[in-house]
Short mmCIF file of C-alpha atoms and ligand atoms in Angstrom, two decimals:
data_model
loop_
_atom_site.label_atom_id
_atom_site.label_comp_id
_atom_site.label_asym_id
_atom_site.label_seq_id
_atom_site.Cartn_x
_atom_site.Cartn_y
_atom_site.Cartn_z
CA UNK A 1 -35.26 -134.22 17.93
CA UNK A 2 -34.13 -132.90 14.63
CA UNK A 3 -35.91 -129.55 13.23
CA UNK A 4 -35.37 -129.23 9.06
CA UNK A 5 -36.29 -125.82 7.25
CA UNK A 6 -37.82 -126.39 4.10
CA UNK A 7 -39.44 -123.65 3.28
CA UNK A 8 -39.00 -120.13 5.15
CA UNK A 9 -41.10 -117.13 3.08
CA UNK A 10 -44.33 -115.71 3.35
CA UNK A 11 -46.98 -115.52 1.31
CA UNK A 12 -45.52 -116.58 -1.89
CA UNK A 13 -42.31 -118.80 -3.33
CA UNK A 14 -40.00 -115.92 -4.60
CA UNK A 15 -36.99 -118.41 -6.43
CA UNK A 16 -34.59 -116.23 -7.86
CA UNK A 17 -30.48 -114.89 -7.29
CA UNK A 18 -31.57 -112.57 -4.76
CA UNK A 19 -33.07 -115.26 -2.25
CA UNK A 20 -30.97 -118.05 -2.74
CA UNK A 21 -29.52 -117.87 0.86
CA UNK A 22 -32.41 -117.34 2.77
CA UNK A 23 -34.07 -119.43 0.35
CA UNK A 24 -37.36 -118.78 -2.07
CA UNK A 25 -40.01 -121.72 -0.91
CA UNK A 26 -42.48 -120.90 1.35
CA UNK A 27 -43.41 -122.51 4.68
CA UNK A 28 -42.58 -125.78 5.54
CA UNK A 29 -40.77 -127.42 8.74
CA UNK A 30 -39.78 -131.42 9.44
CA UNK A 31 -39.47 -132.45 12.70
CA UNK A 32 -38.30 -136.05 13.12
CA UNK A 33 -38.43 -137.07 16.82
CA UNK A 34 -35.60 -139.76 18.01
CA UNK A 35 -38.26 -142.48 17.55
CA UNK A 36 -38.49 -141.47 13.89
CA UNK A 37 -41.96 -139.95 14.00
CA UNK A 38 -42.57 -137.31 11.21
CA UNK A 39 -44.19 -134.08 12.40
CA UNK A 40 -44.45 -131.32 9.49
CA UNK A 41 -45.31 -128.48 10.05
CA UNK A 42 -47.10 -126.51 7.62
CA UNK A 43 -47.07 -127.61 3.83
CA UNK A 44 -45.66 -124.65 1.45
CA UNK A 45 -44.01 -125.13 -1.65
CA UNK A 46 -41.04 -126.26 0.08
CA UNK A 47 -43.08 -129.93 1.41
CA UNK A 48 -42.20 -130.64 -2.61
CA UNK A 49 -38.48 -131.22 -1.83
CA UNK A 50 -39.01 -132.72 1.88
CA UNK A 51 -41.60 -135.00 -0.22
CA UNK A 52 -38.91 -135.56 -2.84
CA UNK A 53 -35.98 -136.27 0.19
CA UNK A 54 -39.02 -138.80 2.25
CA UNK A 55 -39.48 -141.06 -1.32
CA UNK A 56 -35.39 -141.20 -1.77
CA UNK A 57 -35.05 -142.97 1.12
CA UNK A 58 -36.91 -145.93 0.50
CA UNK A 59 -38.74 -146.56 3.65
CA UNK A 60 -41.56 -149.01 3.79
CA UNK A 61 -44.13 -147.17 4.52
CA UNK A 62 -43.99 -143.11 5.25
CA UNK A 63 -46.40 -142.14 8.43
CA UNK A 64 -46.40 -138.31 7.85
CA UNK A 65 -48.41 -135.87 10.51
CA UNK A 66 -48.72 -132.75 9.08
CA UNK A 67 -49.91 -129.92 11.09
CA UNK A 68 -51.15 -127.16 9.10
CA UNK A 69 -51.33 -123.58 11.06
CA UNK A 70 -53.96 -122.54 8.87
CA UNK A 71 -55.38 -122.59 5.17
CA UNK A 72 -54.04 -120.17 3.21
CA UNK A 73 -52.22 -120.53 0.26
CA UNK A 74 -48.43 -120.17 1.11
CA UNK A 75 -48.97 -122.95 3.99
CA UNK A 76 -51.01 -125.68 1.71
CA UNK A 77 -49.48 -125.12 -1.93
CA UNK A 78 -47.07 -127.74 -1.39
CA UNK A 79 -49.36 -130.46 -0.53
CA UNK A 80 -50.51 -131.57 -4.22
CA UNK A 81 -46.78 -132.12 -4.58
CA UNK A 82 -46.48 -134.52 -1.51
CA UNK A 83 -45.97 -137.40 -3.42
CA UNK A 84 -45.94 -140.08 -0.06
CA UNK A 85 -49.18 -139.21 -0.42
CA UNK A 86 -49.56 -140.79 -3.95
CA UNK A 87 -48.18 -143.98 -2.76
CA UNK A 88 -50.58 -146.73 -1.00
CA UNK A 89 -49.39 -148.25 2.03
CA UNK A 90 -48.28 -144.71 3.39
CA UNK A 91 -50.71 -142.78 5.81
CA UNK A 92 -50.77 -139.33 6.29
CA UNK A 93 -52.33 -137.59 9.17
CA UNK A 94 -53.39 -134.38 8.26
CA UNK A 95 -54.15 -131.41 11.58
CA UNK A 96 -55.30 -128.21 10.98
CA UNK A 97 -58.40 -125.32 12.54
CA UNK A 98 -60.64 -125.73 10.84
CA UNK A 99 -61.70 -123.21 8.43
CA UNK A 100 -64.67 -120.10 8.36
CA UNK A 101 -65.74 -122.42 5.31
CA UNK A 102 -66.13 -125.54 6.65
CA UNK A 103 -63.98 -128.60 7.72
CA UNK A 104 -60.09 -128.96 6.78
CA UNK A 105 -61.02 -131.87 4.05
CA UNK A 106 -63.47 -129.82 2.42
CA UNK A 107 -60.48 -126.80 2.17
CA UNK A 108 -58.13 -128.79 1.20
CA UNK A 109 -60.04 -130.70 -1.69
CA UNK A 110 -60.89 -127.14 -2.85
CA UNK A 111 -57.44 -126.63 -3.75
CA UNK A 112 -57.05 -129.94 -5.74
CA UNK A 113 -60.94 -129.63 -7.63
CA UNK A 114 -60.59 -129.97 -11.16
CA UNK A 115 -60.19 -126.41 -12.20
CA UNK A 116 -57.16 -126.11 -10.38
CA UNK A 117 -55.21 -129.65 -10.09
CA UNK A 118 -55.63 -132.91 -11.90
CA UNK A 119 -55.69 -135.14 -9.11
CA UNK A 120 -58.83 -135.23 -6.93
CA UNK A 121 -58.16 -135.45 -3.35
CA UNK A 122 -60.03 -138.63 -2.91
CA UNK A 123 -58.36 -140.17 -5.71
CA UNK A 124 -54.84 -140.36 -3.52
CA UNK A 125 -53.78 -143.78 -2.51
CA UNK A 126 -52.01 -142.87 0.92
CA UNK A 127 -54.34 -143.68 4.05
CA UNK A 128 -55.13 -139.85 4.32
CA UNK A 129 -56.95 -138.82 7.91
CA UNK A 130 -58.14 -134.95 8.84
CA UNK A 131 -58.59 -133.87 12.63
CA UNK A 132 -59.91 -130.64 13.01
CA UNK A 133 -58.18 -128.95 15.96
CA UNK A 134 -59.26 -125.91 17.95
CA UNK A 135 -57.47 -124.96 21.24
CA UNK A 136 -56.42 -128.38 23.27
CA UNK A 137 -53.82 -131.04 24.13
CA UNK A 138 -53.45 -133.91 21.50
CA UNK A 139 -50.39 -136.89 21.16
CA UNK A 140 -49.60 -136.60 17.72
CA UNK A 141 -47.28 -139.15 15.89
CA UNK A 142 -45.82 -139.53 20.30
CA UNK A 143 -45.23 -136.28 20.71
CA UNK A 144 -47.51 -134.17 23.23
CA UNK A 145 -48.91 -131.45 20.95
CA UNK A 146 -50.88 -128.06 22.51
CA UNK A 147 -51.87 -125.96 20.13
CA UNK A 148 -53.54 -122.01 20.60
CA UNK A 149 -55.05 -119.36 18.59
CA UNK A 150 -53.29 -117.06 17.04
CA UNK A 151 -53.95 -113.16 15.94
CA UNK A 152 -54.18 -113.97 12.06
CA UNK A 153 -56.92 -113.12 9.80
CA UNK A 154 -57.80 -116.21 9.12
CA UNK A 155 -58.12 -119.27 12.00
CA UNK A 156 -54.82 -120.26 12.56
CA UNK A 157 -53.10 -122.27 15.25
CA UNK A 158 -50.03 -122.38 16.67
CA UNK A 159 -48.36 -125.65 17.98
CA UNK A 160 -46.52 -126.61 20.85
CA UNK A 161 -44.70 -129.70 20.38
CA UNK A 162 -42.85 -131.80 23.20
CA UNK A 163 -41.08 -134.62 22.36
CA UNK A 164 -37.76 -136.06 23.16
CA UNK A 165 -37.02 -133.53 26.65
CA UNK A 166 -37.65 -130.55 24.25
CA UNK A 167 -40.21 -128.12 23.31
CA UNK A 168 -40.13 -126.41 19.51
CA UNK A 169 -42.94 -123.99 19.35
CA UNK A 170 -44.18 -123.01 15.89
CA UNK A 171 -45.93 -119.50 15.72
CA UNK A 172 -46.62 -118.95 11.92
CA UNK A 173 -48.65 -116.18 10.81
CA UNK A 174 -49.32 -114.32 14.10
CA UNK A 175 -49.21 -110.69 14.53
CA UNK A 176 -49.10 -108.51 18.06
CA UNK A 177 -52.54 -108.33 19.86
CA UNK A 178 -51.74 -104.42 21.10
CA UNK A 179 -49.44 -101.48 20.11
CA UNK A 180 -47.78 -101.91 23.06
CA UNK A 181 -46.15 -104.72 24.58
CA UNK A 182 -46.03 -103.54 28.08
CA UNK A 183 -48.54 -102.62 30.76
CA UNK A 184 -47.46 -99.13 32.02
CA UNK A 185 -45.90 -99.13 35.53
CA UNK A 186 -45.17 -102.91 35.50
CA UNK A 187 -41.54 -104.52 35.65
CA UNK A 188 -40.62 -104.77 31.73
CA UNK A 189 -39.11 -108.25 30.47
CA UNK A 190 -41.43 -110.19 32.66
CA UNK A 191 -44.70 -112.17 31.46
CA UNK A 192 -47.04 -110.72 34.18
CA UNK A 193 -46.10 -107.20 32.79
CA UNK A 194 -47.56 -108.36 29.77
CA UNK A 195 -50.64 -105.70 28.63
CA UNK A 196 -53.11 -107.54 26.60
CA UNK A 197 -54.23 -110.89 27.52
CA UNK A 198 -53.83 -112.55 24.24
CA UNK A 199 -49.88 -110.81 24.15
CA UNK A 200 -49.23 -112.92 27.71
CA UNK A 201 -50.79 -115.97 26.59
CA UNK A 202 -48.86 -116.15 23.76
CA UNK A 203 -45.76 -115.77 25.60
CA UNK A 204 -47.09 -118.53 27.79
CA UNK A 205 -47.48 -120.43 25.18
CA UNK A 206 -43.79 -120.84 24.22
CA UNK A 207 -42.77 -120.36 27.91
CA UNK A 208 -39.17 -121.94 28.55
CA UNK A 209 -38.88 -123.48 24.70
CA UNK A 210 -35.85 -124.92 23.33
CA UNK A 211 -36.82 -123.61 20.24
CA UNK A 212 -39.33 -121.06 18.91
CA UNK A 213 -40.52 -121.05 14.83
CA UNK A 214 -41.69 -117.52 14.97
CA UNK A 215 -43.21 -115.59 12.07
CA UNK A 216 -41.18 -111.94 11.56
CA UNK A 217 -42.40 -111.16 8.02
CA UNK A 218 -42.05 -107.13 8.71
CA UNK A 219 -39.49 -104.82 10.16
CA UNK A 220 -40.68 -102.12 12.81
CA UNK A 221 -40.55 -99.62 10.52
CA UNK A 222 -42.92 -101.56 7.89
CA UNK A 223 -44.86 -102.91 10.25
CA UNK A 224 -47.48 -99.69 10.78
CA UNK A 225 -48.79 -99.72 7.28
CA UNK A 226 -49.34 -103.59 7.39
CA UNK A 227 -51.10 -103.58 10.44
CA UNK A 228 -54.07 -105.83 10.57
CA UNK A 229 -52.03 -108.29 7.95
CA UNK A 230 -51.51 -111.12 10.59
CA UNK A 231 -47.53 -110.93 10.82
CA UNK A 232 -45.08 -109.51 13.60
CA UNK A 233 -42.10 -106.98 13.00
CA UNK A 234 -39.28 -108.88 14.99
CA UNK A 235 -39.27 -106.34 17.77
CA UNK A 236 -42.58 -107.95 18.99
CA UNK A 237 -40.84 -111.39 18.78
CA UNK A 238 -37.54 -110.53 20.49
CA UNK A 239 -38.72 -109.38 24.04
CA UNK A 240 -41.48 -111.29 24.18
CA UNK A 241 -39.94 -114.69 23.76
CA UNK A 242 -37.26 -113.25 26.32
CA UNK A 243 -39.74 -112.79 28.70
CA UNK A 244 -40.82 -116.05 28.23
CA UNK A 245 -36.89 -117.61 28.73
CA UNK A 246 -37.23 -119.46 25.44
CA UNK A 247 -33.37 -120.67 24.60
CA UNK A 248 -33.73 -119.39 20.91
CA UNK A 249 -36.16 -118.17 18.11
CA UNK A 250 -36.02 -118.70 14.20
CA UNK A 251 -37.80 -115.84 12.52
CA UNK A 252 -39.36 -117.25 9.34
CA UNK A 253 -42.37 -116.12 7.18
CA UNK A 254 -39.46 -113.59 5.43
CA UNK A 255 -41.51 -111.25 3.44
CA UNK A 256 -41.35 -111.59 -0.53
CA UNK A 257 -39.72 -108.38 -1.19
CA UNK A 258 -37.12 -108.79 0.87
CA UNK A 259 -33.38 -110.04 -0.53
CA UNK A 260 -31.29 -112.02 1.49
CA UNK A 261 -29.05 -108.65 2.19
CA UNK A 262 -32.64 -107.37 3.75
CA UNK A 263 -32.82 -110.48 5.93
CA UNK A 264 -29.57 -110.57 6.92
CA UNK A 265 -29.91 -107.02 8.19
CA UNK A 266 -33.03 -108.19 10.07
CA UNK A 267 -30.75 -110.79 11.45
CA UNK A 268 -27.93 -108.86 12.88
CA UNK A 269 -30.84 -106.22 14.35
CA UNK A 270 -32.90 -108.59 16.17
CA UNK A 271 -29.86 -110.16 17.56
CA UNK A 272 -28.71 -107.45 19.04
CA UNK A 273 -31.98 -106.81 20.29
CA UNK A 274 -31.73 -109.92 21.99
CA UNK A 275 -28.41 -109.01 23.61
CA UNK A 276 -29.60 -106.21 25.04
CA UNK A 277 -32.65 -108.33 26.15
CA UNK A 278 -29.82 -110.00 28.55
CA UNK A 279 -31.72 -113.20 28.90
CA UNK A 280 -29.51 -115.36 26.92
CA UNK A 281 -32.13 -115.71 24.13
CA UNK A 282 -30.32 -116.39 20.56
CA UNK A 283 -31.72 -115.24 17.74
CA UNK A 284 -31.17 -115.94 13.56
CA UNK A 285 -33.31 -115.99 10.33
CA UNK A 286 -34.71 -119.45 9.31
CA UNK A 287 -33.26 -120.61 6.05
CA UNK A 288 -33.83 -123.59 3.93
CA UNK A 289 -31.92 -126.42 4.37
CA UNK A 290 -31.19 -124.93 8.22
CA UNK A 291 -31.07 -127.90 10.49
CA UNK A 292 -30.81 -128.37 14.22
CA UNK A 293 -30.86 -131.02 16.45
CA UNK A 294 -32.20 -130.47 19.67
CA UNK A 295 -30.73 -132.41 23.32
CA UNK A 296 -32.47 -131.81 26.55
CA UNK A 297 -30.27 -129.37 28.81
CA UNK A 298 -27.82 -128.95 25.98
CA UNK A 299 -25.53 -126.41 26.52
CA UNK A 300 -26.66 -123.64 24.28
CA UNK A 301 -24.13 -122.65 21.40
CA UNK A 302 -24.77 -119.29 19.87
CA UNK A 303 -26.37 -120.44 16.62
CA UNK A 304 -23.85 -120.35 13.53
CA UNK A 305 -25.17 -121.03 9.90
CA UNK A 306 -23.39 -123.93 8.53
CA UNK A 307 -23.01 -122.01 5.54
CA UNK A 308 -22.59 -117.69 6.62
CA UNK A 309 -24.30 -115.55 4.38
CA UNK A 310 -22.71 -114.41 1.31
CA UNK A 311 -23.74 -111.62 -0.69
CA UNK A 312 -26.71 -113.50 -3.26
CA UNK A 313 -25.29 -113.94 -6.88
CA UNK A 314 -27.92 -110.66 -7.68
CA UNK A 315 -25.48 -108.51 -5.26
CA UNK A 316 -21.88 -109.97 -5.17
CA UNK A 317 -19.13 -107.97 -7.31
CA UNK A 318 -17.98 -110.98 -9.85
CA UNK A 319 -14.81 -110.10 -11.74
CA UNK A 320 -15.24 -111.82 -15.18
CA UNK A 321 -11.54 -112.38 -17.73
CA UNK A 322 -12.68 -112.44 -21.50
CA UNK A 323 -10.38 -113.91 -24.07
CA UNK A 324 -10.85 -113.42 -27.62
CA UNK A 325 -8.42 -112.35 -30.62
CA UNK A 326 -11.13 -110.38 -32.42
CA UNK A 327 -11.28 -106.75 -31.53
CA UNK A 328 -14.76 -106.07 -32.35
CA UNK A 329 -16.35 -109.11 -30.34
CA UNK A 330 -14.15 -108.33 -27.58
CA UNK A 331 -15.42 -104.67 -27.36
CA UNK A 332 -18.91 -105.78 -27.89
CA UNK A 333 -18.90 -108.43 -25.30
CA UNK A 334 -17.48 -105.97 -22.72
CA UNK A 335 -19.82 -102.92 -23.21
CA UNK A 336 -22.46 -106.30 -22.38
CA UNK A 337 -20.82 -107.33 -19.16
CA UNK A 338 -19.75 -103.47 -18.15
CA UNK A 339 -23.54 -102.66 -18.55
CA UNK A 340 -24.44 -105.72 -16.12
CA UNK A 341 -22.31 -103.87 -13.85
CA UNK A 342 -19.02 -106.85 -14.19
CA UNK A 343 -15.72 -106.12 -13.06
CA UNK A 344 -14.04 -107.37 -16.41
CA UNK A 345 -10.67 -107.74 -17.69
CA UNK A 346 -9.51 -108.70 -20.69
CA UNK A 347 -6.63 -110.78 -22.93
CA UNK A 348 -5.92 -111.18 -26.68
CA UNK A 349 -3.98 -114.28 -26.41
CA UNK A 350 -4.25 -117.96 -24.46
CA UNK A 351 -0.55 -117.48 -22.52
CA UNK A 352 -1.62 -113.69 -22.05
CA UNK A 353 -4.95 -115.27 -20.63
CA UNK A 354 -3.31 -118.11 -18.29
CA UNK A 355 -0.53 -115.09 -16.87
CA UNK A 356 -3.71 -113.00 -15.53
CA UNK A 357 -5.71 -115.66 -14.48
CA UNK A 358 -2.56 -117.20 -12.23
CA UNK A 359 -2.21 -113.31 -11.31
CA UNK A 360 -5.83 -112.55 -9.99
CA UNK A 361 -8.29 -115.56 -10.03
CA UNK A 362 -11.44 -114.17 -12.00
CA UNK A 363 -15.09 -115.07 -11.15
CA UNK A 364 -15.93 -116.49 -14.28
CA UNK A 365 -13.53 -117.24 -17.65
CA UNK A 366 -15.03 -115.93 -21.31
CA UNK A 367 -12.89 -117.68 -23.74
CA UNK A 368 -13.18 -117.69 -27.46
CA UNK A 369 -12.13 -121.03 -29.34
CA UNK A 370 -10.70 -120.24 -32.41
CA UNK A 371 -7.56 -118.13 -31.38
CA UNK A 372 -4.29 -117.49 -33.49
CA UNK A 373 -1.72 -119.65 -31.48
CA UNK A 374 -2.88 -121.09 -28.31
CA UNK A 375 -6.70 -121.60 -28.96
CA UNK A 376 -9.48 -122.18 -26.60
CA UNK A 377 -9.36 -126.17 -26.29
CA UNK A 378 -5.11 -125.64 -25.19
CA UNK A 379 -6.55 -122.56 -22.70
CA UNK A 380 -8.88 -125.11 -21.30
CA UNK A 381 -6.15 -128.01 -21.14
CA UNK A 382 -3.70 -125.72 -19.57
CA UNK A 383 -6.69 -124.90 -16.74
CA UNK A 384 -7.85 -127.52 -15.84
CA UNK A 385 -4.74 -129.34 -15.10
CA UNK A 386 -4.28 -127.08 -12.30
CA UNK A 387 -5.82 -127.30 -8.90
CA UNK A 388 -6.27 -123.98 -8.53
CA UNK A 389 -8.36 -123.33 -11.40
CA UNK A 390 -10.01 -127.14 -11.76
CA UNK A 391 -13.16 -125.38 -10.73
CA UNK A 392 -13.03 -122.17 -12.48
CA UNK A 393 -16.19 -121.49 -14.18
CA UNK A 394 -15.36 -121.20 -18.25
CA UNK A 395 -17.89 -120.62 -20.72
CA UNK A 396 -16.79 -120.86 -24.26
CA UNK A 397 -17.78 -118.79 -27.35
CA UNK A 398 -17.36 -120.34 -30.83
CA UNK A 399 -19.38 -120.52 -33.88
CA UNK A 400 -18.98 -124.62 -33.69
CA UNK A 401 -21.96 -125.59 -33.20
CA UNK A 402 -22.24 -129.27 -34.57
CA UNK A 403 -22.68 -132.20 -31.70
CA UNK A 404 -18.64 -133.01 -31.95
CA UNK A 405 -17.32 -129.20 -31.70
CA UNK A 406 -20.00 -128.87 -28.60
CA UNK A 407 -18.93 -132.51 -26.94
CA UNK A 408 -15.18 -131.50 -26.79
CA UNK A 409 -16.18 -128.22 -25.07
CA UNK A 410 -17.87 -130.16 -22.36
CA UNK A 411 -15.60 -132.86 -22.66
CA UNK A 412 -12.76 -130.53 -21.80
CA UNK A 413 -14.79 -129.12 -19.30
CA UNK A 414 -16.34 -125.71 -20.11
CA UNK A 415 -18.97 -124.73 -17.92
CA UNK A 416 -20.94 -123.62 -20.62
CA UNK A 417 -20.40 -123.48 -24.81
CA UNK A 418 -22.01 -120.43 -26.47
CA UNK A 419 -22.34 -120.60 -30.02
CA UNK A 420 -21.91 -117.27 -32.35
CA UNK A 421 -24.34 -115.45 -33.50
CA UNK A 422 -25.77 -114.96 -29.73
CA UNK A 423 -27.89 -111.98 -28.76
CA UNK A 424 -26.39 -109.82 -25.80
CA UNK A 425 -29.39 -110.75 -23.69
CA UNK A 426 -28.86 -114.44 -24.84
CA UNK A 427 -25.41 -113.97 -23.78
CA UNK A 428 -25.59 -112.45 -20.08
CA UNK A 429 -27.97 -114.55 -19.16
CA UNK A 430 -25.62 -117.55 -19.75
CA UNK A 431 -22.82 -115.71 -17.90
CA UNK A 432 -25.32 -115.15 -14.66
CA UNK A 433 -26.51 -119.04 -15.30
CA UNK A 434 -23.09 -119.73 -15.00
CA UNK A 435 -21.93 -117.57 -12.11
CA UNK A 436 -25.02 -119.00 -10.05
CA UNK A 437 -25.15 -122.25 -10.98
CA UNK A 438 -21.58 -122.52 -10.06
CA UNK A 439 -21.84 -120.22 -6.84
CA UNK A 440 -24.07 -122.43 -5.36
CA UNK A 441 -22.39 -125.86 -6.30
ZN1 LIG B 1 -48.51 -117.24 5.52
ZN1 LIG B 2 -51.85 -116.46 6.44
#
């Protein structure tokens, strides 16, 4: 079985520099079982891109089951967007509790009524089913699928899916049933020591999982004042999925206000949380694009992010070069980038501009076109002809703007072409375009 993260925040998408890691969409998991069955849980904003990823593929006909822990916004947002669903011949299966207000079709149209959306639900050309689900055992798209209640406030189900010789156990939007974990006087670490019924039932629930999809929106220390909210502070998550020997546990629902330093700190304290647990139980932050495949009885590799966390465009140090002849631009433009808190250096002259850059390799190259000697277009030449430095962003100020001026910029391959007069607002937020744009290339 392969489990894909497409969405991993709470409550709502938060793009931006400072989440591009962790990633900005908000719930939305694909499981594809080795029979090629299509389970999705939950349908956030991120279902747009899984949608967009399903269509490029050009299968006959998409079958898509999507199991929706509950109603609220974060987990259906991305549905209007599930274009399989605009395309007859598919089917989509849609699961869900149903709501306080009445049957999952009925919730799920409200969100697409004409005030809101401009397609009516019954006006998609996908074979589209609802099941209402309360507590059971169902076989959905093969797989054997339990689901239970959850402590949310709103009806919301969790899902235990086998399939393939492995369980993945989705637990979105769920917060502790007591203060405390334990029963006093009882062996901690084990599931009988469990104090409140719903607290052991949940860890029964995920019992022996190859994989648990658990929501950790809060830390311990935030988790007081958000009490009653319907989300766990990963220090509920960690011990109690230990007790229950699950294998390993991705922590999703990240709050909004949290950066992807935050949730890398709430990474690297739950897992040693779960060292000290001394179960075995491994431990990281869902991310978008995170995928796993799961064996039966695989040996159990600590889980390593294909790509480790890096410091989000919004926090990194980026050392910036600016070239330019002209005294008074070059002072202006650094008071600009000093104030955006760059590391910048500067040069007067192409050669003096190629002997730094083969010196220290900046971040990000401001170069000025028209220069006395070697001007920008040679600068460029002289760059990209090097391995080095073929992927150095450059963006280029000049005040050529006409169509030919702008095509040899690109042509010689500036990142980005600048024309003077530019605002200093204009202007930084082309550098941090470029710097993230590139970053994440
Ligand atoms: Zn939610
Ligand atoms: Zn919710």
């Amino acid at each position: 079985m392969r489990v894909r993260f497409w969405g991993t925040r709470g409550s709502i998408a938060v793009p931006g520099p400072g989440t591009i890691h962790f990633g900005g969409n908000t719930s939305c998991v694909q499981l594809t079982t080795d029979n090629d069955d299509l389970l999705i849980l939950d349908c956030g904003t991120g279902a747009r891109q899984l949608a967009t990823e399903l269509m490029a593929q050009g299968r006959k006909a998409i079958n898509a089951n999507i199991l929706l822990g509950h109603t609220h916004w974060d987990h259906i947002q991305g549905f209007p967007f599930f274009t399989p669903a605009f395309v007859e011949g598919n089917s989509v299966a849609i699961y869900g509790p149903e709501g306080s207000r009445g049957p999952l079709h009925d919730v799920l149209a409200g969100q697409m009524e004409f005030t809101y959306f401009p397609v009516d639900l019954t006006q998609l050309p996908a074979a589209i089913t609802y099941h209402d689900l309360t507590e059971g055992v169902h076989t959905i798209g093969g797989a054997r699928v339990a689901t239970q209640f959850l402590n949310h406030p709103a009806m919301t189900v969790g899902y235990r899916i086998e399939a393939d010789g492995v369980v993945v156990v989705y637990l979105v939007d769920h917060e502790p049933f007591s203060d405390e974990l334990w029963r006093a006087g009882g062996v901690p670490g084990r599931i009988e020591s469990i104090l409140h019924e719903g607290d052991r039932r949940h860890a029964k629930f995920m019992a022996d999982a190859d994989l648990v999809i658990h929501d950790a929106q809060y830390t311990p220390a935030e988790y007081p004042a958000k009490k009653t909210w319907g989300h766990s502070p990963y220090d509920y998550v960690v011990p109690i999925a230990a007790a229950a020997g699950v294998r390993r546990v991705a922590l999703t629902h990240h709050d909004p206000s949290h950066d992807d330093e935050f949730v890398a700190e709430i990474e690297r304290n739950a897992r040693s949380l779960a060292l000290r647990q001394g179960t075995g139980l491994d431990v990281f932050c869902a991310y978008e694009g995170c995928e796993i495949v799961l064996e039966p009885h695989s040996p159990l590799k600590p889980f390593i992010a294909d790509a480790p966390y890096q410091a989000s465009v919004a926090q990194r140090q980026f050392h910036i070069l600016v070239v330019d002849d002209q005294p008074q631009m070059l002072t202006l433009i650094v008071c600009a980038l000093e104030d955006e808190q760059y590391v910048v250096r500067t040069a007067t002259a192409g050669l003096e501009a190629l002997r730094m850059i083969d010196e220290q390799l900046p971040d990000l190259l401001v170069l000025d076109y028209k220069m006395t000697g070697m001007d920008g277009m040679a600068v460029m030449k002289a760059i990209r002809a090097k391995p080095e430095t073929q992927s150095l962003p450059v963006l280029m100020l000049t005040g050529m703007a006409d169509e030919p001026s702008t095509r040899a910029g690109f042509d010689a391959g500036v990142t980005d072409y600048v024309t003077k007069p530019f605002s200093i607002p204009q202007f930084t937020a082309r550098v941090r375009a470029c710097l993230t744009r590139t970053q994440n290339s």
